[in-house]
Amino acid sequence: MKQIAFVSGKGGTGKSTLVSSLSILVQDKMLADCDVDAPNLHILLNGKTLKQEDYFGAKEAVIDSSTCLKCGICRETCRFGAISEQLEIIPMKCEGCGACLLICPAQAISLAEAKTGQTYVSETARGTFSHALLDIGAEGSGKLVTEVRKNTFNFEENEKWLLIDGSPGIGCVVIASIIGTDAVVAISEPTKSGQSDLERVLAVARHFEIPAFVCINKYDLNPEITSQIESYCANNDFPVIGRIPFDPDVMKALQRFKTPVETGNPRVTEEITGIWIRLTEELAKPTAKQ
Amino acid sequence: MKIAVLSGKGGTGKTTVATSLAQSLPECQYIDCDVEEPNGAIFLNPDLSQKFPVQVLVPQVDDNKCNKCGECAKACQFHAIAVVKNKVLVFPEICHHCGACIIACPREAVSETKRTIGFVETSRRGHFLQGKLNIGEPISVPIIQDLKRRMHEGIPVILDCSPGASCTVVQSIEGCDYCILVTEPTPFGLHDLKIAVQVVKKMGIPFGVVINKATSDNTSIQDCCRESQIEVLLEIPFSKEIAEGYSRGLLPVQNELWKDKFRKLYKEVKKVQA
Ligand code: SF4
Ligand code: SF4
């Protein structure tokens, strides 16, 4: 199964719209939403849950007050300010590192598994779909992403493709979403912020030596910045595989929970079909990563 | 007063609102806490004159003292230190800088060394601050903490947060007096707004909503806010003019009418503090 991660650097550039459109156009694939702290793909996919599980992706210190000597050494040791003056653990701040437990002279501290989210695998009309929801403010979003990707393998039935909806940014969630994939597709828009964010996320893909491709959404909104993005991509060997025109109907369709493909928008559908064709051609080239 | 601007979903206009608010006030400090993809500078054009590296502490092992017992690796909850083939390996990118390995080592062979993961830049008088995470680094929280240590007292501080609802957002809004949640009228915007509301409620911070790209034919956000008794502070209509200005790095507050609206927004927000 070849894995393709769709990312954007900047949020709101049309990543989930592109992935959900491809979920109709591409055959023989699985889907994964790795934007675990603000997942959106499930809103358009509407599946039947096959598996739902609590995920314990972090640890949390627990102080046994009956053996605690109230010496406060743990509080001095904790670098995250996670132990209060009353020597109680502040769950939102505890990283579960265990430094307190090692220093405690009375062995009053232990680490407990902490639930950080929920994972789901759903059967949808467009293929098996793995997703998750991070608990509010929980640690370890990167680990939850890894779990979402692992879950796809447990349900794999020789599908040819895995389409991964990534998250904005360049930190742990994005890194966990793209590591080990066959290609990264970055979706940008012709704005100054879109341009700056695109360059950073492409640099991350290059850092991890993953072939990366670019789509410019709403490319006709600012032709000048579009051509700047295109020359940046040409100079740095990131093939531009799509230019999607601005069309207010895309937003109108989304408000009715539909992709532009379903509402029969020929211009946008044609371009998205082209993106997939060009991507598969690029991946078939011998220079691409095996 | 410390005001955080956040959004759940990315691309809803968080930076537009944060920077517009900053430009409407006679004096304030603007801090770009979206250290993965900072954009505030594009709109505010600050004179960035100072740059400070952000450093974290990671372990370093003295081979002469180390007898490869493996206690450090056992102690590390993040698998950032390992003993393989009679050698201690440190994986600095995934280290959480907690110091557990130092405590665990029975031979005092583990000490710490500084490692740069990004930097903080400020304008001359410190009214504009931004942080940048280096490419390939997963952990951005120490940069946000560094930015927050540079907060001014006595003038309004505006914190532009990253999208989402993970630990970086929690870290950014902690200790703030008010949160402005920016959203847009799409099913995605509504869904992620609900997540952002849960975050600020859990943190116990008062909040209100700004609806960006508002249209008259979709009132899903207004309806939701009414039902949940959430104040809608401002609606910014869907406008090609604003979108085009944005693409070139221009803000709606170039226009006096909008400046006025953002001043009113600030007054509304300030009432909470009184
Ligand atoms: S486990 Fe680590 S972060 Fe949590 S309280 Fe102990 S020392 Fe602090
Ligand atoms: S400082 Fe903490 S996270 Fe880093 S290697 Fe040591 S035990 Fe592991």
PDB file of N, CA and C in Angstrom, chain A residues 2 6 8 39 69 90 150 152 168 180 192 197 218-219 265 273:
ATOM      1  N   LYS A   2       0.628   2.107  -0.969  1.00  0.00           N
ATOM      2  CA  LYS A   2       1.397   3.349  -1.012  1.00  0.00           C
ATOM      3  C   LYS A   2       0.680   4.403  -0.176  1.00  0.00           C
ATOM      4  N   PHE A   6      -1.342  14.332   2.820  1.00  0.00           N
ATOM      5  CA  PHE A   6      -1.723  15.667   2.358  1.00  0.00           C
ATOM      6  C   PHE A   6      -1.548  16.645   3.506  1.00  0.00           C
ATOM      7  N   SER A   8      -0.428  21.021   4.621  1.00  0.00           N
ATOM      8  CA  SER A   8      -0.638  22.357   4.070  1.00  0.00           C
ATOM      9  C   SER A   8       0.197  23.452   4.722  1.00  0.00           C
ATOM     10  N   PRO A  39     -10.040  17.121  13.885  1.00  0.00           N
ATOM     11  CA  PRO A  39     -10.328  16.286  12.717  1.00  0.00           C
ATOM     12  C   PRO A  39     -11.605  16.737  12.012  1.00  0.00           C
ATOM     13  N   LEU A  69       5.904  11.760  52.445  1.00  0.00           N
ATOM     14  CA  LEU A  69       6.493  12.380  53.652  1.00  0.00           C
ATOM     15  C   LEU A  69       6.310  13.897  53.657  1.00  0.00           C
ATOM     16  N   ILE A  90      -0.794  18.203  38.932  1.00  0.00           N
ATOM     17  CA  ILE A  90      -1.674  18.986  38.060  1.00  0.00           C
ATOM     18  C   ILE A  90      -1.676  18.280  36.699  1.00  0.00           C
ATOM     19  N   LYS A 150      -1.206   3.166  12.414  1.00  0.00           N
ATOM     20  CA  LYS A 150      -1.053   1.742  12.710  1.00  0.00           C
ATOM     21  C   LYS A 150      -2.381   1.013  12.497  1.00  0.00           C
ATOM     22  N   THR A 152      -4.648   1.522  10.405  1.00  0.00           N
ATOM     23  CA  THR A 152      -4.985   1.229   9.011  1.00  0.00           C
ATOM     24  C   THR A 152      -4.411  -0.134   8.614  1.00  0.00           C
ATOM     25  N   PRO A 168      -2.317  21.177   9.985  1.00  0.00           N
ATOM     26  CA  PRO A 168      -1.468  22.340   9.733  1.00  0.00           C
ATOM     27  C   PRO A 168      -0.219  22.303  10.613  1.00  0.00           C
ATOM     28  N   GLY A 180       7.736   8.023   6.874  1.00  0.00           N
ATOM     29  CA  GLY A 180       7.486   6.705   6.298  1.00  0.00           C
ATOM     30  C   GLY A 180       6.460   6.682   5.183  1.00  0.00           C
ATOM     31  N   LYS A 192       0.391  35.654   0.945  1.00  0.00           N
ATOM     32  CA  LYS A 192       1.744  35.734   1.502  1.00  0.00           C
ATOM     33  C   LYS A 192       1.944  34.722   2.622  1.00  0.00           C
ATOM     34  N   ASP A 197       4.182  29.587   4.688  1.00  0.00           N
ATOM     35  CA  ASP A 197       3.929  28.324   5.386  1.00  0.00           C
ATOM     36  C   ASP A 197       4.248  27.129   4.497  1.00  0.00           C
ATOM     37  N   LYS A 218      -7.179  27.792  -5.345  1.00  0.00           N
ATOM     38  CA  LYS A 218      -7.636  29.157  -5.638  1.00  0.00           C
ATOM     39  C   LYS A 218      -6.526  29.938  -6.336  1.00  0.00           C
ATOM     40  N   TYR A 219      -5.832  29.274  -7.255  1.00  0.00           N
ATOM     41  CA  TYR A 219      -4.621  29.854  -7.832  1.00  0.00           C
ATOM     42  C   TYR A 219      -4.875  31.200  -8.530  1.00  0.00           C
ATOM     43  N   ASN A 265     -19.282  19.825 -10.093  1.00  0.00           N
ATOM     44  CA  ASN A 265     -18.584  21.042 -10.502  1.00  0.00           C
ATOM     45  C   ASN A 265     -17.499  20.635 -11.490  1.00  0.00           C
ATOM     46  N   THR A 273      -9.060  15.515 -10.636  1.00  0.00           N
ATOM     47  CA  THR A 273      -8.738  14.266 -11.342  1.00  0.00           C
ATOM     48  C   THR A 273      -7.324  14.346 -11.909  1.00  0.00           C
TER      49      THR A 273
END
